[in-house]
Amino acid sequence: MPQSTTSTADFPQRLSVDEARARVRALCAQRRLPAEDVALDAALGRVLAADLVAPLDQPPFANSAMDGYALRGVELPAHGERAFRLAGAVLAGARTAPACGPGECIRITTGAPLPPGADTVVIKENVRSEGDAVVVAAGERAGANVRPAGEDWRRGEVVLRAGDVLTPARLGVLAAAGVAQASVARRPRVALFVTGDELVPPAQPLGFGQIHDSNRYSLGGLLRAAGIEPVQVAHLRDDPDALRTALREAGAHCDLILSSGGVSAGEADFLPGLVAALGRVHFWKVRMKPGMPLLCGEIGQALVFALPGNPVSTIATFLALVQPALLALQGARVEAHVRRARLAAPIAKKHDRAEFLRAALESRDDGALWATPLRQQGSGMLRGVAEADALIVVPETVHELAAGAVVEILPLPGLC
Ligand code: AMP
Ligand code: MG
């Protein structure tokens, strides 16, 4: 037994999902991770720590959007044709551009700086070459095919904001702005513990009463899908001394401890007492199904999420509370990956907890995303969640939903 004298009855208990989320948000706001500079190659999925104020116009100079001939728009013929004298060429990357005088044109490629004097590019497919001359017919538009300096953004504009998650396109923006190292929030250092005397690794044959440890891989996968490689992964026995040592050590060097199992009120469920003895319990049990016994606390410098061991509960509680916490610790402006869909079949529930139902998603011709609840909904049924694309969130106060109702969904990472 844990040596704690703290009674679990003293913990804030049975919070609603919304209360638990608000509590987690507040806890993460006090624990925002510091910024560090990261090369763009390694910055995908990281959270920007400071606004990007454009140091230059983008594009930095007026340039051609097409391959063709640069000339003066006022000289384009209104009727018939006009011949322009070909006075030079400028290719993308040229360090100087020849000037375009009256009656002249300059051959130009996409991305090349516009020659002084020119303000228009006629595409090469629309002209005819006659010796030294380039003949342009009526119908061209003055100013066409030119990308002015600052068309995309102007110097001094805020182009990306602190809290933006770095997508591939945003990495491109940073690079275009000449930023080689992004200032991003440090990734949370996460320890992942799976607990249970019955667990053996997948490679080991099962003895009596044993099961293969699946949470190590589903939770590990959820962390990796969130861009986080756990700094420590371990299987711990239902042994208070072993658990205490591991939790204390992780609390000294991690930002977050994630565990599965041992958090209910059974006689081998040591997590609640141990977290209380080693640190503090912020809340225990959330009014959700599956996932009720979840505990949130802290040990040392680490926030603790002790998730129930049932494989589906583990995934649902991760998506409902841990994923938002990982984003919040990094200061992300998006809170969670909540989306909306229409119910393809009615739902009825009898209990007063929020329910997280496994669902298949289908994008239909009507433009809506439709969610069909799957039949296998047991909290130990991994196959049901493996076949699902998302979890439908049925709020605790809702007991019936008709087909067609709009519901919140939490997409399962890796699918949408
Ligand atoms: P617990 O939360 O420890 O009471 O565990 C609840 C259920 O989840 C039990 O049936 C456990 O055997 C099962 N379980 C716990 N941990 C894991 C795991 N890592 N992989 C698969 N099943 C687990
Ligand atoms: Mg257990």
Coordinates of C-alpha atoms and ligand atoms in Angstrom, one line a residue:
M1 CA 0.0 0.0 0.0
P2 CA 1.2 3.6 -0.6
Q3 CA 2.5 5.2 2.6
S4 CA 0.3 8.3 1.9
T5 CA -2.1 9.4 4.6
T6 CA -4.0 11.6 2.0
S7 CA -7.5 10.3 1.6
T8 CA -8.7 10.0 -1.9
A9 CA -12.0 11.3 -0.6
D10 CA -10.4 14.8 -0.4
F11 CA -9.6 15.0 -4.1
P12 CA -11.8 17.1 -6.3
Q13 CA -13.8 14.4 -8.0
R14 CA -16.3 13.7 -10.8
L15 CA -15.7 16.8 -12.8
S16 CA -17.6 17.3 -16.1
V17 CA -15.5 17.1 -19.2
D18 CA -15.8 20.9 -19.7
E19 CA -14.7 21.5 -16.1
A20 CA -11.8 19.1 -16.5
R21 CA -10.7 20.8 -19.7
A22 CA -10.9 24.3 -18.2
R23 CA -8.8 23.0 -15.2
V24 CA -6.2 21.5 -17.6
R25 CA -6.1 24.8 -19.6
A26 CA -5.4 26.8 -16.5
L27 CA -2.7 24.4 -15.3
C28 CA -1.0 24.4 -18.7
A29 CA -1.2 28.2 -18.9
Q30 CA 1.0 28.3 -15.7
R31 CA 3.4 25.9 -17.2
R32 CA 4.1 27.3 -20.6
L33 CA 7.3 25.8 -22.0
P34 CA 10.2 28.1 -22.9
A35 CA 11.1 29.0 -26.5
E36 CA 14.0 27.5 -28.4
D37 CA 15.4 28.0 -31.9
V38 CA 14.9 25.1 -34.2
A39 CA 16.1 24.7 -37.8
L40 CA 13.2 24.8 -40.3
D41 CA 13.9 21.2 -41.4
A42 CA 13.0 20.1 -37.8
A43 CA 10.2 22.6 -37.1
L44 CA 7.2 20.8 -38.6
G45 CA 4.3 20.7 -36.1
R46 CA 6.1 22.9 -33.6
V47 CA 4.3 25.9 -32.1
L48 CA 5.6 29.3 -33.0
A49 CA 6.8 31.3 -29.9
A50 CA 6.8 34.8 -31.4
D51 CA 5.0 36.7 -34.1
L52 CA 6.7 36.7 -37.5
V53 CA 7.0 40.4 -38.5
A54 CA 8.0 40.5 -42.2
P55 CA 11.5 41.9 -42.6
L56 CA 11.0 42.5 -46.3
D57 CA 8.2 42.7 -48.9
Q58 CA 7.1 39.4 -50.4
P59 CA 7.9 39.2 -53.3
P60 CA 10.9 41.4 -52.6
F61 CA 10.9 42.9 -56.1
A62 CA 8.4 43.2 -59.0
N63 CA 8.8 40.1 -61.2
S64 CA 7.3 38.3 -64.0
A65 CA 4.6 35.7 -63.4
M66 CA 5.1 34.1 -66.8
D67 CA 7.7 33.4 -69.5
G68 CA 7.3 36.1 -72.2
Y69 CA 8.2 39.7 -73.1
A70 CA 8.3 42.7 -70.8
L71 CA 7.2 46.0 -72.3
R72 CA 5.4 49.2 -71.5
G73 CA 1.6 48.7 -71.2
V74 CA 0.7 52.1 -72.7
E75 CA 2.4 51.0 -75.9
L76 CA 0.1 47.9 -76.4
P77 CA -1.9 48.2 -79.7
A78 CA -5.6 48.9 -79.3
H79 CA -6.2 47.5 -82.8
G80 CA -4.2 45.3 -85.2
E81 CA -0.6 44.6 -84.3
R82 CA 2.6 46.4 -83.1
A83 CA 6.2 45.4 -83.4
F84 CA 8.6 45.9 -80.4
R85 CA 12.3 45.9 -80.8
L86 CA 13.9 43.1 -78.7
A87 CA 16.4 44.9 -76.6
G88 CA 17.7 42.1 -74.3
A89 CA 16.8 39.3 -72.0
V90 CA 16.4 38.8 -68.2
L91 CA 16.3 35.4 -66.6
A92 CA 15.3 34.4 -63.1
G93 CA 18.3 34.9 -60.9
A94 CA 19.8 37.7 -63.0
R95 CA 21.7 40.2 -60.9
T96 CA 20.7 43.1 -63.2
A97 CA 17.9 43.7 -65.6
P98 CA 18.3 45.7 -68.9
A99 CA 16.1 48.7 -69.1
C100 CA 13.1 48.7 -71.4
G101 CA 13.0 51.8 -73.5
P102 CA 10.1 53.2 -75.6
G103 CA 9.1 50.8 -78.4
E104 CA 11.2 48.0 -76.9
C105 CA 10.6 44.7 -75.2
I106 CA 12.8 42.4 -73.1
R107 CA 12.6 38.6 -73.1
I108 CA 11.8 37.5 -69.5
T109 CA 11.3 34.3 -67.6
T110 CA 9.0 33.5 -64.6
G111 CA 10.5 35.0 -61.4
A112 CA 12.9 37.4 -63.2
P113 CA 13.0 41.0 -62.1
L114 CA 10.9 43.3 -64.2
P115 CA 13.2 45.6 -66.3
P116 CA 13.1 49.3 -65.4
G117 CA 10.5 51.0 -67.7
A118 CA 8.4 47.8 -68.2
D119 CA 5.2 47.2 -66.4
T120 CA 3.6 44.5 -68.4
V121 CA 4.5 41.0 -69.6
V122 CA 2.9 39.4 -72.7
I123 CA 3.2 35.6 -72.6
K124 CA 5.5 34.1 -75.3
E125 CA 2.7 32.0 -76.8
N126 CA 0.9 35.3 -77.7
V127 CA 3.7 36.9 -79.8
R128 CA 5.3 36.3 -83.1
S129 CA 9.0 36.8 -83.7
E130 CA 10.1 38.6 -86.9
G131 CA 13.9 39.0 -86.9
D132 CA 14.8 41.5 -84.2
A133 CA 11.2 42.4 -83.6
V134 CA 8.5 40.9 -81.5
V135 CA 5.0 41.4 -82.8
V136 CA 2.1 41.7 -80.3
A137 CA -1.6 41.7 -81.4
A138 CA -4.4 43.8 -79.8
G139 CA -6.2 42.2 -76.9
E140 CA -3.3 42.2 -74.3
R141 CA -3.9 44.0 -71.0
A142 CA -1.5 46.6 -69.5
G143 CA 0.0 45.4 -66.2
A144 CA -0.7 41.8 -66.9
N145 CA 1.5 38.9 -65.7
V146 CA 3.4 41.0 -63.2
R147 CA 3.7 40.2 -59.5
P148 CA 4.3 43.5 -57.8
A149 CA 6.7 43.8 -54.8
G150 CA 4.7 43.2 -51.6
E151 CA 1.8 41.5 -53.3
D152 CA 1.8 38.6 -50.8
W153 CA 2.9 40.6 -47.7
R154 CA 4.5 43.9 -46.9
R155 CA 7.5 44.6 -44.7
G156 CA 6.3 45.1 -41.1
E157 CA 3.2 43.0 -41.5
V158 CA 2.5 40.2 -39.0
V159 CA 2.5 37.2 -41.3
L160 CA 2.4 34.4 -38.7
R161 CA 1.3 34.7 -35.1
A162 CA 2.8 33.3 -31.8
G163 CA 0.8 30.1 -31.1
D164 CA 0.5 29.1 -34.8
V165 CA 1.3 25.4 -35.3
L166 CA 3.9 25.2 -38.0
T167 CA 2.3 23.5 -41.0
P168 CA 4.3 22.8 -44.2
A169 CA 3.0 26.1 -45.8
R170 CA 4.0 28.1 -42.7
L171 CA 7.5 26.7 -42.8
G172 CA 7.5 28.0 -46.4
V173 CA 6.5 31.4 -45.1
L174 CA 9.3 31.5 -42.6
A175 CA 11.8 30.5 -45.2
A176 CA 10.5 33.1 -47.7
A177 CA 10.9 35.7 -45.0
G178 CA 14.5 34.7 -44.6
V179 CA 14.1 33.0 -41.2
A180 CA 16.4 30.0 -40.9
Q181 CA 15.7 29.1 -37.3
A182 CA 12.1 29.2 -36.0
S183 CA 11.6 30.4 -32.4
V184 CA 9.2 27.7 -31.1
A185 CA 8.0 26.3 -27.8
R186 CA 10.2 23.5 -26.5
R187 CA 8.5 20.2 -26.9
P188 CA 7.1 18.7 -23.7
R189 CA 9.3 16.0 -22.2
V190 CA 7.0 13.1 -21.7
A191 CA 7.4 9.9 -19.7
L192 CA 5.1 7.1 -20.7
F193 CA 4.4 4.4 -18.1
V194 CA 2.1 1.4 -18.7
T195 CA 1.2 -0.3 -15.5
G196 CA -0.2 -3.7 -14.7
D197 CA 1.1 -7.1 -13.5
E198 CA -0.8 -8.8 -16.3
L199 CA 1.0 -7.1 -19.1
V200 CA 3.7 -8.7 -21.3
P201 CA 5.3 -7.3 -24.4
P202 CA 3.8 -8.4 -27.8
A203 CA 6.9 -10.6 -28.5
Q204 CA 6.4 -12.7 -25.4
P205 CA 3.9 -15.7 -25.4
L206 CA 1.1 -15.3 -23.0
G207 CA 1.1 -17.1 -19.7
F208 CA -2.1 -17.7 -17.6
G209 CA -3.9 -14.4 -16.9
Q210 CA -1.5 -12.4 -19.0
I211 CA -2.3 -10.0 -21.9
H212 CA -0.2 -8.2 -24.4
D213 CA 0.5 -4.6 -23.6
S214 CA -1.2 -2.6 -26.3
N215 CA -1.5 0.8 -24.6
R216 CA 2.3 1.3 -24.9
Y217 CA 1.8 1.4 -28.6
S218 CA -1.5 3.2 -28.9
L219 CA -0.5 5.9 -26.4
G220 CA 3.0 6.0 -27.9
G221 CA 1.4 6.4 -31.3
L222 CA -0.9 9.2 -30.1
L223 CA 2.1 11.0 -28.7
R224 CA 4.1 10.6 -31.9
A225 CA 1.1 11.8 -33.9
A226 CA 1.2 14.9 -31.8
G227 CA 4.9 15.2 -32.7
I228 CA 6.3 14.0 -29.3
E229 CA 8.8 11.3 -28.9
P230 CA 8.5 10.2 -25.2
V231 CA 11.8 10.6 -23.4
Q232 CA 11.1 7.5 -21.3
V233 CA 8.8 4.5 -21.9
A234 CA 8.5 1.8 -19.3
H235 CA 6.3 -1.0 -18.1
L236 CA 5.8 -0.8 -14.3
R237 CA 4.4 -3.6 -12.1
D238 CA 1.5 -2.9 -9.8
D239 CA 4.0 -2.4 -7.0
P240 CA 3.9 0.8 -5.0
D241 CA 7.7 0.9 -4.5
A242 CA 8.5 0.5 -8.2
L243 CA 5.7 3.0 -9.1
R244 CA 6.9 5.5 -6.5
T245 CA 10.5 5.4 -7.7
A246 CA 9.6 5.8 -11.3
L247 CA 7.1 8.6 -10.7
R248 CA 9.4 10.6 -8.5
E249 CA 12.3 10.3 -11.0
A250 CA 10.1 11.3 -13.9
G251 CA 8.7 14.2 -11.9
A252 CA 12.3 15.5 -11.6
H253 CA 13.0 15.7 -15.3
C254 CA 9.8 15.6 -17.3
D255 CA 7.1 18.1 -18.1
L256 CA 4.4 15.5 -18.3
I257 CA 3.9 12.0 -17.0
L258 CA 1.4 9.9 -18.8
S259 CA 0.4 6.5 -17.4
S260 CA -2.2 3.9 -18.1
G261 CA -3.8 1.6 -15.6
G262 CA -4.0 1.4 -11.8
V263 CA -6.0 4.6 -11.4
S264 CA -9.4 3.2 -10.3
A265 CA -10.4 2.2 -6.8
G266 CA -9.3 -1.4 -7.0
E267 CA -6.9 -2.9 -4.5
A268 CA -4.0 -2.8 -7.0
D269 CA -4.8 0.7 -8.1
F270 CA -2.0 2.7 -6.5
L271 CA -1.8 5.8 -8.7
P272 CA -4.2 8.1 -6.9
G273 CA -2.6 7.6 -3.5
L274 CA 0.9 7.8 -4.9
V275 CA 0.3 11.0 -6.9
A276 CA -1.2 12.6 -3.7
A277 CA 1.8 11.4 -1.6
L278 CA 4.5 12.5 -4.1
G279 CA 2.8 15.7 -5.3
R280 CA -0.8 16.8 -5.7
V281 CA -4.0 15.6 -7.2
H282 CA -5.9 18.3 -9.2
F283 CA -8.9 16.1 -10.0
W284 CA -9.8 12.5 -10.1
K285 CA -12.6 11.0 -12.2
V286 CA -14.3 12.8 -15.0
R287 CA -17.9 12.4 -16.0
M288 CA -17.1 10.7 -19.3
K289 CA -17.7 7.2 -20.8
P290 CA -15.4 5.6 -21.3
G291 CA -12.6 7.0 -19.2
M292 CA -14.2 7.9 -15.9
P293 CA -11.2 7.1 -13.6
L294 CA -8.8 9.5 -15.2
L295 CA -6.6 11.4 -12.7
C296 CA -4.8 14.7 -13.3
G297 CA -2.2 15.9 -10.8
E298 CA 1.4 16.9 -10.5
I299 CA 4.7 15.5 -9.3
G300 CA 7.8 17.6 -9.1
Q301 CA 7.8 19.7 -12.2
A302 CA 5.6 17.3 -14.2
L303 CA 1.9 17.4 -14.9
V304 CA 0.5 13.9 -14.4
F305 CA -2.2 12.3 -16.5
A306 CA -3.0 8.9 -15.1
L307 CA -5.3 7.3 -17.7
P308 CA -7.4 4.2 -17.1
G309 CA -6.0 1.0 -18.6
N310 CA -8.9 0.0 -20.7
P311 CA -7.5 0.4 -24.2
V312 CA -10.4 2.5 -25.5
S313 CA -10.6 4.6 -22.3
T314 CA -6.9 5.3 -22.8
I315 CA -7.4 6.7 -26.3
A316 CA -10.6 8.6 -25.4
T317 CA -9.1 10.3 -22.4
F318 CA -5.9 11.1 -24.3
L319 CA -7.9 12.8 -27.1
A320 CA -10.3 14.6 -24.7
L321 CA -7.7 16.0 -22.3
V322 CA -4.1 15.1 -23.0
Q323 CA -3.9 16.2 -26.6
P324 CA -5.3 19.7 -25.7
A325 CA -2.8 19.8 -22.8
L326 CA 0.2 19.1 -25.0
L327 CA -0.9 21.9 -27.3
A328 CA -1.6 24.3 -24.4
L329 CA 1.8 23.6 -22.8
Q330 CA 3.4 24.8 -26.1
G331 CA 1.1 27.9 -26.2
A332 CA -0.8 26.8 -29.3
R333 CA -3.8 28.9 -30.3
V334 CA -5.8 25.8 -31.4
E335 CA -7.2 24.1 -28.3
A336 CA -8.2 20.7 -29.6
H337 CA -8.9 19.1 -32.8
V338 CA -12.7 19.3 -32.4
R339 CA -14.7 19.1 -35.7
R340 CA -18.3 18.8 -36.5
A341 CA -20.3 16.2 -38.4
R342 CA -23.9 15.0 -38.9
L343 CA -25.1 11.9 -37.3
A344 CA -25.9 9.1 -39.8
A345 CA -28.0 7.2 -37.2
P346 CA -29.8 8.2 -34.0
I347 CA -28.2 7.9 -30.6
A348 CA -29.7 7.2 -27.2
K349 CA -27.9 7.1 -23.9
K350 CA -29.2 6.5 -20.4
H351 CA -26.4 7.8 -18.2
D352 CA -25.5 11.3 -17.3
R353 CA -21.9 11.3 -18.4
A354 CA -20.5 12.6 -21.6
E355 CA -20.1 9.7 -24.0
F356 CA -17.3 9.2 -26.6
L357 CA -18.7 6.9 -29.3
R358 CA -16.5 5.2 -31.9
A359 CA -17.7 6.3 -35.3
A360 CA -16.9 5.9 -39.0
L361 CA -16.8 9.1 -41.0
E362 CA -18.0 9.6 -44.6
S363 CA -17.8 12.7 -46.7
R364 CA -21.0 12.6 -48.7
D365 CA -22.1 14.4 -51.9
D366 CA -24.2 16.9 -49.8
G367 CA -21.0 18.4 -48.7
A368 CA -21.4 17.3 -45.1
L369 CA -19.3 14.9 -43.0
W370 CA -21.5 12.1 -41.7
A371 CA -20.6 10.1 -38.6
T372 CA -22.0 6.5 -38.2
P373 CA -21.6 5.1 -34.6
L374 CA -20.0 1.7 -34.8
R375 CA -21.6 -1.3 -33.1
Q376 CA -18.5 -2.3 -30.9
Q377 CA -18.5 0.3 -28.2
G378 CA -17.1 -1.7 -25.2
S379 CA -14.2 0.2 -23.4
G380 CA -12.0 -2.8 -23.8
M381 CA -12.8 -3.4 -27.4
L382 CA -9.8 -2.2 -29.4
R383 CA -11.1 -3.4 -32.7
G384 CA -14.0 -1.0 -32.5
V385 CA -11.7 2.0 -32.1
A386 CA -9.3 0.6 -34.7
E387 CA -12.2 0.6 -37.2
A388 CA -13.3 4.1 -36.2
D389 CA -12.2 7.4 -37.8
A390 CA -13.3 9.6 -34.9
L391 CA -15.0 9.7 -31.5
I392 CA -18.5 11.4 -31.4
V393 CA -18.9 13.5 -28.3
V394 CA -22.4 13.2 -26.8
P395 CA -22.6 15.9 -24.0
E396 CA -23.7 14.7 -20.6
T397 CA -27.0 16.6 -20.7
V398 CA -28.0 15.1 -24.0
H399 CA -29.8 11.7 -24.0
E400 CA -31.1 11.4 -27.5
L401 CA -30.0 12.6 -30.8
A402 CA -31.8 12.2 -34.0
A403 CA -30.2 11.2 -37.3
G404 CA -29.0 14.4 -39.0
A405 CA -28.1 16.1 -35.7
V406 CA -24.8 18.0 -35.7
V407 CA -22.3 16.6 -33.3
E408 CA -18.8 17.4 -32.1
I409 CA -16.2 14.8 -33.1
L410 CA -12.6 14.2 -32.1
P411 CA -10.8 12.8 -35.2
L412 CA -8.5 9.9 -34.4
P413 CA -5.0 10.9 -35.4
G414 CA -3.6 9.5 -38.6
L415 CA -6.9 9.4 -40.5
C416 CA -8.2 12.9 -41.0
Ligands
AMP1 P1 -6.8 -0.9 -14.9 O1 -7.1 0.5 -15.3 O2 -5.4 -1.1 -14.5 O3 -7.8 -1.3 -13.9 O4 -7.0 -1.8 -16.2 C1 -8.3 -1.8 -16.8 C2 -8.3 -2.9 -17.9 O5 -7.3 -2.5 -18.9 C3 -7.8 -4.2 -17.4 O6 -8.6 -5.2 -18.1 C4 -6.3 -4.3 -17.9 O7 -5.9 -5.6 -18.1 C5 -6.4 -3.5 -19.2 N1 -5.1 -2.9 -19.4 C6 -4.4 -2.2 -18.6 N2 -3.2 -1.8 -19.1 C7 -3.2 -2.2 -20.4 C8 -2.3 -2.2 -21.5 N3 -1.2 -1.5 -21.4 N4 -2.6 -2.8 -22.6 C9 -3.8 -3.4 -22.7 N5 -4.7 -3.5 -21.8 C10 -4.4 -3.0 -20.6
MG2 MG -4.3 -2.5 -13.6

